[in-house]
Short mmCIF file of C-alpha atoms in Angstrom, two decimals:
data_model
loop_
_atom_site.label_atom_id
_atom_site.label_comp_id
_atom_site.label_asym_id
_atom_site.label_seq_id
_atom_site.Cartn_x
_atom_site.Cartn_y
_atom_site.Cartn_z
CA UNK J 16 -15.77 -21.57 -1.12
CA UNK J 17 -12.69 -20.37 0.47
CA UNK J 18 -11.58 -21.15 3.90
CA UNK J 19 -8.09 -20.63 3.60
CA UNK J 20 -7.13 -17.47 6.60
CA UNK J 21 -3.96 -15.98 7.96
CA UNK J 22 -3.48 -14.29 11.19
CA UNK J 23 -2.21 -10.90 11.45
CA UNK J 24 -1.77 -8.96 15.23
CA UNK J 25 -1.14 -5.52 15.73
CA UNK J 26 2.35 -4.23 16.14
CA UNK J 27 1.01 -1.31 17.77
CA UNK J 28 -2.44 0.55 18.04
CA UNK J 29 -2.05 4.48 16.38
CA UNK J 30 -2.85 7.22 19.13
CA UNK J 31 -4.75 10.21 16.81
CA UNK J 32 -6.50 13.60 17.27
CA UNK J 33 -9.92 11.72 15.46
CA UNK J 34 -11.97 10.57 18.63
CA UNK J 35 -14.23 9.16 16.15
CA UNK J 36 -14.68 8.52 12.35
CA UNK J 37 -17.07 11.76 11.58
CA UNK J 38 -14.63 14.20 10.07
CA UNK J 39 -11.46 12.34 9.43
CA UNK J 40 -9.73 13.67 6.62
CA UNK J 41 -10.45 11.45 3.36
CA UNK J 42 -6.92 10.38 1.99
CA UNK J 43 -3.72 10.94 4.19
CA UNK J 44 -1.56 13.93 4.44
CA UNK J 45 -4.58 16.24 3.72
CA UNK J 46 -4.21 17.04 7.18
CA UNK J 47 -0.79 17.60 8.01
CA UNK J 48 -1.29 18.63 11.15
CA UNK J 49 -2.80 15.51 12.24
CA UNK J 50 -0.50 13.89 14.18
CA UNK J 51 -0.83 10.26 14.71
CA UNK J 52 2.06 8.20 17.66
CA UNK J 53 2.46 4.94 17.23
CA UNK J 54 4.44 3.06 20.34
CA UNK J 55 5.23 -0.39 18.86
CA UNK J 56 4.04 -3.68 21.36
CA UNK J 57 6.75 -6.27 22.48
CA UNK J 58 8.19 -8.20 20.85
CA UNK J 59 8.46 -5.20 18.37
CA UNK J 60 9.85 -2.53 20.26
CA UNK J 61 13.11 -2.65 19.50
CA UNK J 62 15.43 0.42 18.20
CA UNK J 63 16.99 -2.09 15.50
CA UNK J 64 13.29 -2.54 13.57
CA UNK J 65 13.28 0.89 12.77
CA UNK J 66 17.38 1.41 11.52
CA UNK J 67 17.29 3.54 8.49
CA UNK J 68 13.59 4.26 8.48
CA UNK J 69 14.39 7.85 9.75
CA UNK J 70 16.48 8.32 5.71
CA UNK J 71 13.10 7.95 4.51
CA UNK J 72 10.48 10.79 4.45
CA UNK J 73 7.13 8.78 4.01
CA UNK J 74 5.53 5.83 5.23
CA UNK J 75 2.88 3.11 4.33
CA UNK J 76 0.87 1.92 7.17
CA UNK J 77 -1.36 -1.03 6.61
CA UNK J 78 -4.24 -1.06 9.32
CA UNK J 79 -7.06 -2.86 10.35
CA UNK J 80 -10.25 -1.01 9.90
CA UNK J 81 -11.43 -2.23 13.27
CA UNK J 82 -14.67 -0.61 13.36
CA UNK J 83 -15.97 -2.16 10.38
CA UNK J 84 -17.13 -5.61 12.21
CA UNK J 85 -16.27 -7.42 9.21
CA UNK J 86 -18.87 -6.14 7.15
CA UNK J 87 -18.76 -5.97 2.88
CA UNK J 88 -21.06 -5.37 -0.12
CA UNK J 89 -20.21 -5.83 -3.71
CA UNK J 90 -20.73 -2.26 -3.98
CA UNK J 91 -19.94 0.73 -1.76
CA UNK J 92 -21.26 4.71 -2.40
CA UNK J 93 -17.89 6.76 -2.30
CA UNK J 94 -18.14 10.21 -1.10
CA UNK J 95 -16.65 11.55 -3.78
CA UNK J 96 -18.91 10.80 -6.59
CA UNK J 97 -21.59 12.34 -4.58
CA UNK J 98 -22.63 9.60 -2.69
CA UNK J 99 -25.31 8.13 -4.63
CA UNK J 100 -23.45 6.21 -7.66
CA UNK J 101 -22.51 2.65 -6.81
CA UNK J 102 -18.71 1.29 -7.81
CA UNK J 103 -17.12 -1.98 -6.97
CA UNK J 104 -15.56 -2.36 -3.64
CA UNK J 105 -11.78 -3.05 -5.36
CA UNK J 106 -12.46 -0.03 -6.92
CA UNK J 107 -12.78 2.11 -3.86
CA UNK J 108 -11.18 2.65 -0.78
CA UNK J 109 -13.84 1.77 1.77
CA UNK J 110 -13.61 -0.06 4.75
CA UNK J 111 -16.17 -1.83 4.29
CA UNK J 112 -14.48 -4.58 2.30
CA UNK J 113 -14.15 -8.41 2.37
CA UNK J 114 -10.55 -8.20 4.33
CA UNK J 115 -11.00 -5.26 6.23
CA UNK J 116 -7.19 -3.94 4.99
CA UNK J 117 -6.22 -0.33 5.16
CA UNK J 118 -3.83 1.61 3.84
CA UNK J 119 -2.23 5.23 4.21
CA UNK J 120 0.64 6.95 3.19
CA UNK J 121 1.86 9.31 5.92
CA UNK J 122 4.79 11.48 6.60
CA UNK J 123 7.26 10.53 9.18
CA UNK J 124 7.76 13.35 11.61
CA UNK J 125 10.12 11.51 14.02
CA UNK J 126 11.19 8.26 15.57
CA UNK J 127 12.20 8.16 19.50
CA UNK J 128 14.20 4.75 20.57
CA UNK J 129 14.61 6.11 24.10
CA UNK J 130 12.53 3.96 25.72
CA UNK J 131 10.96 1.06 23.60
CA UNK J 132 9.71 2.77 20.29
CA UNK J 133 7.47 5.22 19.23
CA UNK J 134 6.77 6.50 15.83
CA UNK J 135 5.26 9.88 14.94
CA UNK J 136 3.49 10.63 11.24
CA UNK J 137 2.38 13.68 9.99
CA UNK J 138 -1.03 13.68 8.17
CA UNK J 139 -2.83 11.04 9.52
CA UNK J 140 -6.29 9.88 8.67
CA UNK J 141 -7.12 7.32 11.01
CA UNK J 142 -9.74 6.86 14.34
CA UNK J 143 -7.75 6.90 17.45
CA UNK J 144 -6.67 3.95 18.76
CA UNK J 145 -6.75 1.96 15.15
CA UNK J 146 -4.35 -1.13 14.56
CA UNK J 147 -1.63 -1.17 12.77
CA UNK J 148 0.02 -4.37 11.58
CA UNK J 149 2.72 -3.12 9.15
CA UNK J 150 4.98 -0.32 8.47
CA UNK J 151 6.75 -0.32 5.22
CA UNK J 152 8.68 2.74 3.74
CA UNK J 153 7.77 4.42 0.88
CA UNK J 154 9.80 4.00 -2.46
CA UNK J 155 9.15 6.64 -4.55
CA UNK J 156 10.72 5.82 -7.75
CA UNK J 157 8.49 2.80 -7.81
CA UNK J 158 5.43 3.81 -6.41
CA UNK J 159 5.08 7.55 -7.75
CA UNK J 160 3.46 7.21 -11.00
CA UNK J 161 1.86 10.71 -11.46
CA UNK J 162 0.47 10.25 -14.80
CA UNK J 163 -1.60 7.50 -13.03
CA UNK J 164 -4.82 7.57 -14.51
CA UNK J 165 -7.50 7.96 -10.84
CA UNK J 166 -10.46 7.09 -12.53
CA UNK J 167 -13.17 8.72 -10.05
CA UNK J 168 -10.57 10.19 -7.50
CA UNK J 169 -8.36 11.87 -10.53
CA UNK J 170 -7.71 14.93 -8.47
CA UNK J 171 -7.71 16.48 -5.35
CA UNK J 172 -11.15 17.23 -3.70
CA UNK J 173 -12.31 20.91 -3.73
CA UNK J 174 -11.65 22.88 -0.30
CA UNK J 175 -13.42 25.18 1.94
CA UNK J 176 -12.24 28.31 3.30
CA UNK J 177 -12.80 28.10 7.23
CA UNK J 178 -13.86 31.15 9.48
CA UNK J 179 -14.45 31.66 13.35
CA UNK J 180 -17.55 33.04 15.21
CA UNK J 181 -16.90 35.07 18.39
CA UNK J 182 -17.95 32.25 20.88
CA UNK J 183 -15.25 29.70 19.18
CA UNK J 184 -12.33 32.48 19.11
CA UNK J 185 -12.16 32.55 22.95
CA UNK J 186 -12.74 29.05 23.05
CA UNK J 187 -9.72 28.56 20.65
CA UNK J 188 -7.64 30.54 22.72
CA UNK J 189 -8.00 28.64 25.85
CA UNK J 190 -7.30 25.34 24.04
CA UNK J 191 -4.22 26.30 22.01
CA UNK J 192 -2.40 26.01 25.39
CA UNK J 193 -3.20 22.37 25.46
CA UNK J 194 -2.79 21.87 21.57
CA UNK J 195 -1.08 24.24 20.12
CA UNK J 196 -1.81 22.89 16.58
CA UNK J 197 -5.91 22.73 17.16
CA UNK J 198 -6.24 25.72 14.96
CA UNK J 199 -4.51 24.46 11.40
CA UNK J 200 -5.88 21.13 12.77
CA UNK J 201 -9.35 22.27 12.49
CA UNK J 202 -8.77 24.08 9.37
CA UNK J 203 -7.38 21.46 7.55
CA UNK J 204 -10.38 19.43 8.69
CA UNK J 205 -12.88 21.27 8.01
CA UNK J 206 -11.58 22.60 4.41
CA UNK J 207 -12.16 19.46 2.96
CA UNK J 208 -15.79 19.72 4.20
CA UNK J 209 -16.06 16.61 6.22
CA UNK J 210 -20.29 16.64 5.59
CA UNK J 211 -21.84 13.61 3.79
CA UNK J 212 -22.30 14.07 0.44
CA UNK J 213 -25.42 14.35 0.12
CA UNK J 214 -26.32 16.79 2.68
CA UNK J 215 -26.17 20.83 1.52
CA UNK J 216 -28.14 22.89 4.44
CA UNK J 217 -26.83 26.13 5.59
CA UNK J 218 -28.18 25.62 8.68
CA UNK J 219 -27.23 22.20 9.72
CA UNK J 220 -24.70 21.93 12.80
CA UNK J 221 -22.05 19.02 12.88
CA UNK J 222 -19.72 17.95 15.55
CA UNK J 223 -16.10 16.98 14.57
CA UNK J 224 -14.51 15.54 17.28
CA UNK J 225 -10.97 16.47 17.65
CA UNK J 226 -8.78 15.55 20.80
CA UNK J 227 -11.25 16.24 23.61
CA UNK J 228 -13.41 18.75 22.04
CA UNK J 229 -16.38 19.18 20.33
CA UNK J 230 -15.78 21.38 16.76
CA UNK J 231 -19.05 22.81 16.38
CA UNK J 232 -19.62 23.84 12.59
CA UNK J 233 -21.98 24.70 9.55
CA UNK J 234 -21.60 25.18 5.86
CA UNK J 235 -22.37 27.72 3.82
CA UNK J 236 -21.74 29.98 0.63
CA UNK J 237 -18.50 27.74 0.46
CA UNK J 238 -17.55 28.88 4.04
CA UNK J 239 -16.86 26.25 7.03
CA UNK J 240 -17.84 28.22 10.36
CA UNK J 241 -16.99 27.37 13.41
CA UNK J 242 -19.44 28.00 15.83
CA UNK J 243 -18.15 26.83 19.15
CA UNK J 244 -15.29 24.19 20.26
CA UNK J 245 -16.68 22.69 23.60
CA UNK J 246 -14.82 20.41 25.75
CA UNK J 247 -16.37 16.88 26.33
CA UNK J 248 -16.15 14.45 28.54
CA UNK H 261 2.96 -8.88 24.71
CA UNK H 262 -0.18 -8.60 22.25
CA UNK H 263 -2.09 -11.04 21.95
CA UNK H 264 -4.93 -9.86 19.69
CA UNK H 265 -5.18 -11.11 16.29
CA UNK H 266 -7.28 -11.13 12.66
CA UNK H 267 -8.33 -13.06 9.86
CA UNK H 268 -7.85 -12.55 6.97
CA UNK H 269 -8.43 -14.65 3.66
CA UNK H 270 -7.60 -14.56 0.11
CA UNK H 271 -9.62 -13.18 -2.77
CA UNK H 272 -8.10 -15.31 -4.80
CA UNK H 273 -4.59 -16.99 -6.09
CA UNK H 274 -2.35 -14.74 -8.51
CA UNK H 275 -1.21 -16.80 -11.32
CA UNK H 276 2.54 -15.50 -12.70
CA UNK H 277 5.09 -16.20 -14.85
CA UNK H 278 7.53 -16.55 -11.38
CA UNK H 279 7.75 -20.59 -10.94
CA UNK H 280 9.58 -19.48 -7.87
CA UNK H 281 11.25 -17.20 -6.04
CA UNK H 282 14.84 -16.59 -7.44
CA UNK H 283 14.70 -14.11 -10.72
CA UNK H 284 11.31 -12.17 -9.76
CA UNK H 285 11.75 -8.35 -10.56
CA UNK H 286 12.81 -6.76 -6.43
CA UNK H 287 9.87 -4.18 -7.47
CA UNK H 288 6.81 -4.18 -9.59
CA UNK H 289 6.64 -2.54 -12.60
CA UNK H 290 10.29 -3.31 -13.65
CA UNK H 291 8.87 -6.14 -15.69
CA UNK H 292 5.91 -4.94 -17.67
CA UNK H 293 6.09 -8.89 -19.96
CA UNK H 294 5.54 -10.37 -16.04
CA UNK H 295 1.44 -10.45 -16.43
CA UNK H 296 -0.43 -12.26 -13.78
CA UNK H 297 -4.05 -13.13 -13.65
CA UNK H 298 -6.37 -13.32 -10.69
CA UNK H 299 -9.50 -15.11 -11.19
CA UNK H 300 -11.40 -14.09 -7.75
CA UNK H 301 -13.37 -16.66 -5.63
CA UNK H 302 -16.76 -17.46 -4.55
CA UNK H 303 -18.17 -14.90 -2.95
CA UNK H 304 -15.93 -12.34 -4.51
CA UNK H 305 -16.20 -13.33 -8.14
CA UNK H 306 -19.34 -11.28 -8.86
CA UNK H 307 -18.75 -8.16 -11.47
CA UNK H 308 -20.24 -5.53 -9.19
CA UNK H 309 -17.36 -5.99 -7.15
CA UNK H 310 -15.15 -4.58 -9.84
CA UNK H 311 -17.22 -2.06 -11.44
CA UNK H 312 -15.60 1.05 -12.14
CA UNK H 313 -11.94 -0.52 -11.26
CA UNK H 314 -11.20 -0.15 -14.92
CA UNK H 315 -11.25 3.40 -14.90
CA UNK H 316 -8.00 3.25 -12.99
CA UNK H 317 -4.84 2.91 -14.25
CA UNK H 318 -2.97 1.29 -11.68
CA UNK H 319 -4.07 -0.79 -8.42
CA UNK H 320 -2.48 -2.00 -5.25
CA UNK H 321 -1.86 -5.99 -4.74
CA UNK H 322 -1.90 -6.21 -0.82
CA UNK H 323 -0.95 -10.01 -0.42
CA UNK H 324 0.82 -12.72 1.53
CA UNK H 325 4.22 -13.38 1.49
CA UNK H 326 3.24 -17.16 1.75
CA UNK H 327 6.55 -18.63 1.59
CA UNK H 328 8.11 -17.31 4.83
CA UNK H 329 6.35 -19.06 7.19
CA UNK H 330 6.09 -16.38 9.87
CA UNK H 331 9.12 -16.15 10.17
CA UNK H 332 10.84 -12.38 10.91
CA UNK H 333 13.67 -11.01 12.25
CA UNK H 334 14.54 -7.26 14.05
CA UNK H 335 16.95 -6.29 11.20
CA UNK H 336 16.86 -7.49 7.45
CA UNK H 337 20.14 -7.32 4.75
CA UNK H 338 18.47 -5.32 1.69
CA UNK H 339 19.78 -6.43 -1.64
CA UNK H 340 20.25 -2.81 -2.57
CA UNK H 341 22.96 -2.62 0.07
CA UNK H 342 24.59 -5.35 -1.11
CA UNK H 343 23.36 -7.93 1.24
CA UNK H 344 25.58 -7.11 3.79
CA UNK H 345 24.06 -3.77 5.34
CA UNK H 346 21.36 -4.35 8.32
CA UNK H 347 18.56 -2.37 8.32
CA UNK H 348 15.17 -2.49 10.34
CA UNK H 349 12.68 -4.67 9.23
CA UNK H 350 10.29 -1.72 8.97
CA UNK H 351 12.92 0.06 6.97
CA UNK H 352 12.84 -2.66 4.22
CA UNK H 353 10.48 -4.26 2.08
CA UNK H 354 11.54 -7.47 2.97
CA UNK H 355 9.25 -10.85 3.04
CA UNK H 356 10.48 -11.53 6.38
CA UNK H 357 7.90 -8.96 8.41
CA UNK H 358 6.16 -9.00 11.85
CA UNK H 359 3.13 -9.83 9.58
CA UNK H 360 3.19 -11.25 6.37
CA UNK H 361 1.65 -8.61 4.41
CA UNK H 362 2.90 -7.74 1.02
CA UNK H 363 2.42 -4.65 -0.97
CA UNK H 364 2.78 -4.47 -4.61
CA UNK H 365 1.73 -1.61 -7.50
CA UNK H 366 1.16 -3.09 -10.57
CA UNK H 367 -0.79 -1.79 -13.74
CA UNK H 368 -4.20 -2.90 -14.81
CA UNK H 369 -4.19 -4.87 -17.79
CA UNK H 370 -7.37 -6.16 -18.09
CA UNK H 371 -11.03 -7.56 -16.21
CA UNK H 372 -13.11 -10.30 -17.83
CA UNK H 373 -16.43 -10.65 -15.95
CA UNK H 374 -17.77 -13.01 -18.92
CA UNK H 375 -17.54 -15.90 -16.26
CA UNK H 376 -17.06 -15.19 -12.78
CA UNK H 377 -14.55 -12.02 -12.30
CA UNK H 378 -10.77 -12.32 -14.08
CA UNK H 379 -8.16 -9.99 -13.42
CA UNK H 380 -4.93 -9.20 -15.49
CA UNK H 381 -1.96 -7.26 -14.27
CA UNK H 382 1.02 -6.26 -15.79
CA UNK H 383 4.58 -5.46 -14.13
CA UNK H 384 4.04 -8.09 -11.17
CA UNK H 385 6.85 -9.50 -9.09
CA UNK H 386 5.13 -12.32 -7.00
CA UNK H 387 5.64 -16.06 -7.57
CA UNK H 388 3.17 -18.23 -8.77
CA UNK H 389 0.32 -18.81 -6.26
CA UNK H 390 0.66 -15.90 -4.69
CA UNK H 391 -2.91 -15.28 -2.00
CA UNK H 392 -4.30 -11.95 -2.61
CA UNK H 393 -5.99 -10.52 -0.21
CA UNK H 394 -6.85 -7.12 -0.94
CA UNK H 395 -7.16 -5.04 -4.17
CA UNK H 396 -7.71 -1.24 -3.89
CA UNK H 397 -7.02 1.37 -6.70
CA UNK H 398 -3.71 3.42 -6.81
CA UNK H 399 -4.57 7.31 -6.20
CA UNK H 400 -2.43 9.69 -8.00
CA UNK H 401 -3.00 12.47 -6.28
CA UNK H 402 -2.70 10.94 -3.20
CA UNK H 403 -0.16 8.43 -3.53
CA UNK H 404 2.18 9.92 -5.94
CA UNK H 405 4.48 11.82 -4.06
CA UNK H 406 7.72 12.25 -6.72
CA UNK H 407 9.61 14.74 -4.44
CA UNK H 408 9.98 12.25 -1.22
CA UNK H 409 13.09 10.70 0.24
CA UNK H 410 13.59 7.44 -0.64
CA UNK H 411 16.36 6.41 1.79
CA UNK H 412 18.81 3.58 0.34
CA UNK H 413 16.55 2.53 -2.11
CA UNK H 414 15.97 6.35 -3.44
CA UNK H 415 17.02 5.76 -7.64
CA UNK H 416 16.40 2.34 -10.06
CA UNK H 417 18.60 0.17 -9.78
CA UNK H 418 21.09 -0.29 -12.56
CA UNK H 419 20.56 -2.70 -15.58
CA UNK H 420 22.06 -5.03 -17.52
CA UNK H 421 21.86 -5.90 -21.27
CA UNK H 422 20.88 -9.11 -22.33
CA UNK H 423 22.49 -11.41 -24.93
CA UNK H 424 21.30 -14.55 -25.79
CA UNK H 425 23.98 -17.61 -26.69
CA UNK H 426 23.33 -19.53 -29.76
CA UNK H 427 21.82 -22.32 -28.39
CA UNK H 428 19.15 -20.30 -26.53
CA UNK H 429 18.26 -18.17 -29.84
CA UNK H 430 17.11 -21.77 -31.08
CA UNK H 431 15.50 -22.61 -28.13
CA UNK H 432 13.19 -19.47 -27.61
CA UNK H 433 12.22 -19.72 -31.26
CA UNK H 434 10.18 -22.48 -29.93
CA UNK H 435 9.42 -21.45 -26.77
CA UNK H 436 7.84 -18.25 -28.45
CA UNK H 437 5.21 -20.01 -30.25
CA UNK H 438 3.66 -21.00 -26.81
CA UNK H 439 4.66 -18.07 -24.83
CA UNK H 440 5.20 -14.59 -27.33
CA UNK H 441 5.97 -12.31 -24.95
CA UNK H 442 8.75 -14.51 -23.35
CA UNK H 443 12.08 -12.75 -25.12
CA UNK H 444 10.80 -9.92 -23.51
CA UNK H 445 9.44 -10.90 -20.25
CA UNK H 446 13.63 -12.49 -20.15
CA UNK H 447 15.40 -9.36 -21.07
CA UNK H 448 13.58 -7.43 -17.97
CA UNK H 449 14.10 -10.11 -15.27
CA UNK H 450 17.68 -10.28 -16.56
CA UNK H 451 17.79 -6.55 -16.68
CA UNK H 452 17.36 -6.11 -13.20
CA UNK H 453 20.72 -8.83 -12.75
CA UNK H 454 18.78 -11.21 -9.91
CA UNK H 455 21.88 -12.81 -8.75
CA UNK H 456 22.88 -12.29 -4.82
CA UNK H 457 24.28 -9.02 -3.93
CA UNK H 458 27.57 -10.53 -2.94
CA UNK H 459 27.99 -13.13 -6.00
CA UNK H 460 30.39 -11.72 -8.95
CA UNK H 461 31.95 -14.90 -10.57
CA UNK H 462 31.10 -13.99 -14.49
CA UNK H 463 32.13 -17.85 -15.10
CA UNK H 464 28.95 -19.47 -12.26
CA UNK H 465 25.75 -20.22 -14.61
CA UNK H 466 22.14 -19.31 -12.49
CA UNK H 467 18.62 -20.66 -13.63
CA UNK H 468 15.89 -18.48 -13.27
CA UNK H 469 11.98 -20.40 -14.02
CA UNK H 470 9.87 -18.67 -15.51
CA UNK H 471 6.96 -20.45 -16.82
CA UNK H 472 7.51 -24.05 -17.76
CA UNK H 473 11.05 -22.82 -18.84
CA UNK H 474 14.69 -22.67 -17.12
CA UNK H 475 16.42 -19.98 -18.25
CA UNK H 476 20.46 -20.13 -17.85
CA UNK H 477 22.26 -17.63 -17.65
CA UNK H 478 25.97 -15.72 -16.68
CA UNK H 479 26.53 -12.05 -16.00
CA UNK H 480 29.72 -10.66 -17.40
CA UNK H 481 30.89 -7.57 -18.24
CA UNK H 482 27.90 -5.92 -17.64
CA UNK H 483 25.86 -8.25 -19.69
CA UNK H 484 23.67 -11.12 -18.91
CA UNK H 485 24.21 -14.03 -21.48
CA UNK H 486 21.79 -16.38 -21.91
CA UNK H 487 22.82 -20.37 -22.40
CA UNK H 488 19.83 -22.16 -22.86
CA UNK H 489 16.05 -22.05 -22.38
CA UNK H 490 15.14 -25.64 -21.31
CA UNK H 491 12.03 -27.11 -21.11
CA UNK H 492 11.45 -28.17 -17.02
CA UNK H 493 9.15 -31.08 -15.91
#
């Protein structure tokens, strides 16, 4: 049995559009108009830590998957084969895994040493408020290997074309003037049809929750519609 | 200042060729004769844990840079500048992070779940004893991204050729019968010319272990010459 355990702390906690997990786009930079600010804690915040990551145009971030409680299986269900086959944990992505690790490749969209330091990514798919405990830049003639074979997850995930009822229109209009990038937000969300696997009924409603509102939505005939985007709480 | 922090332990030990630090390859993948093996611990080692992980071509070591006890600094000299350029830690690769997280892409060479769960990778650039604590599989479609801007580091770095003295020709005829792929596990970590940035005296002789062996050797003229191949403790 292993007892052996390092410590890692956050260097900063990543602000995000995802109020909570349902919805969150499945890999990074799916969504590239999810914005994600990260304003690095002291000791960290310091304009030198970031010199020269600004010549580079992506990012790792290595997270803690902080909502995960520390749970694991042997096995996990990924989404993508449906949601009902059973694969290794090392050979999936979950979060549900013995060091609860993450890990997402994200565009960097800009980097303000004004006052302390804040980082901004493009493409984000991480809950708001998530920790992150390293930033490393991307190399790409080391770590883009496109004949990769991706066993399971060897291409891109099929998308949905997203329309607007009537009601969510005039909603959308009101809340563009807040966030102006709600609407390729949403679409970008919703196209890669954020339901669980398993679940195919036309007239099933779902909630994404996006910045403060409520994305109302249903599937069908390969069509996201949005029925209503309500403010909450 | 943050004062939050999280455990994390290792799935196991990676076993390399890299008796220490001086001569591993500065990426993965550079060195496709550097295999390592991970046999994963109780309660890891169980072949469910794996399952489908073959079907993958390439995974993602995340490990600890176990050497560098904790220590970091704002600003870090990357050997592709020569050793004398400053960067920001988070603009570098270097072991010398905030946390002590390592990230490393190496191919999959193998899994052996005869007795309890072994791993073989190929391409790895971590010493000897390196904790892993996370494996995860690489996604092409996700995480190749050929077309992005990879800052200093942004091309290979040159190589050398590799010539091997008299002495040493007699010396890995030997060593070969214990360890085959060793000629060419030498002409890759040579390749990549593992001597300090700022050192250029073709006449100063550096070791580099790799197994049980030393390996001496002088860079001149664009080639690294190999002395000897002794046999170490």
């Amino acid at each position: 049995m292993n007892t052996e355990t390092f410590s890692i702390s956050p260097l900063g906690y990543l602000a995000t559009p995802f109020a909570d997990k349902f919805g969150i786009p499945r890999q990074p930079r799916l969504a590239p108009h999810a914005i994600g600010t990260l304003r690095l804690l002291p000791p960290y915040d310091r304009s030198e830590a970031v010199r020269e990551l600004g010549s580079f145009s992506h990012a790792w971030l290595t997270f803690i998957f902080h909502q995960t409680k520390g749970k694991w299986q042997p096995t996990v269900r990924p989404p993508r084969l449906g949601g009902n086959t059973r694969v290794g944990v090392f050979a999936s992505r979950s979060p549900f895994r013995p060091n609860a690790l993450g890990l997402s490749l994200v565009e960097l969209a800009g980097i303000d040493t004004h006052d302390g330091v804040t980082l901004r990514f493009r493409g984000v798919d991480l809950v708001d408020g998530t920790p992150i405990v390293d930033i490393k830049p991307y190399l790409p003639y080391a770590e883009s290997v496109p004949d990769a074979a991706g066993g399971f997850a060897d291409a891109s995930p099929p998308s949905l074309a997203v329309r607007y009822e009537e009601r969510a229109i005039a909603q959308l209009s009101v809340a563009l003037r807040q966030h102006p990038q709600l609407a390729r937000l949403i679409d970008e969300v919703l196209a890669q049809d954020p339901r669980p696997a398993y679940a195919d009924d036309p007239a099933r409603s779902y909630g994404v929750r996006l910045y403060c509102y409520d994305v109302k939505f249903r599937v069908a005939e390969g069509f996201a519609h949005v029925d209503a985007i309500d403010l909450v709480g």
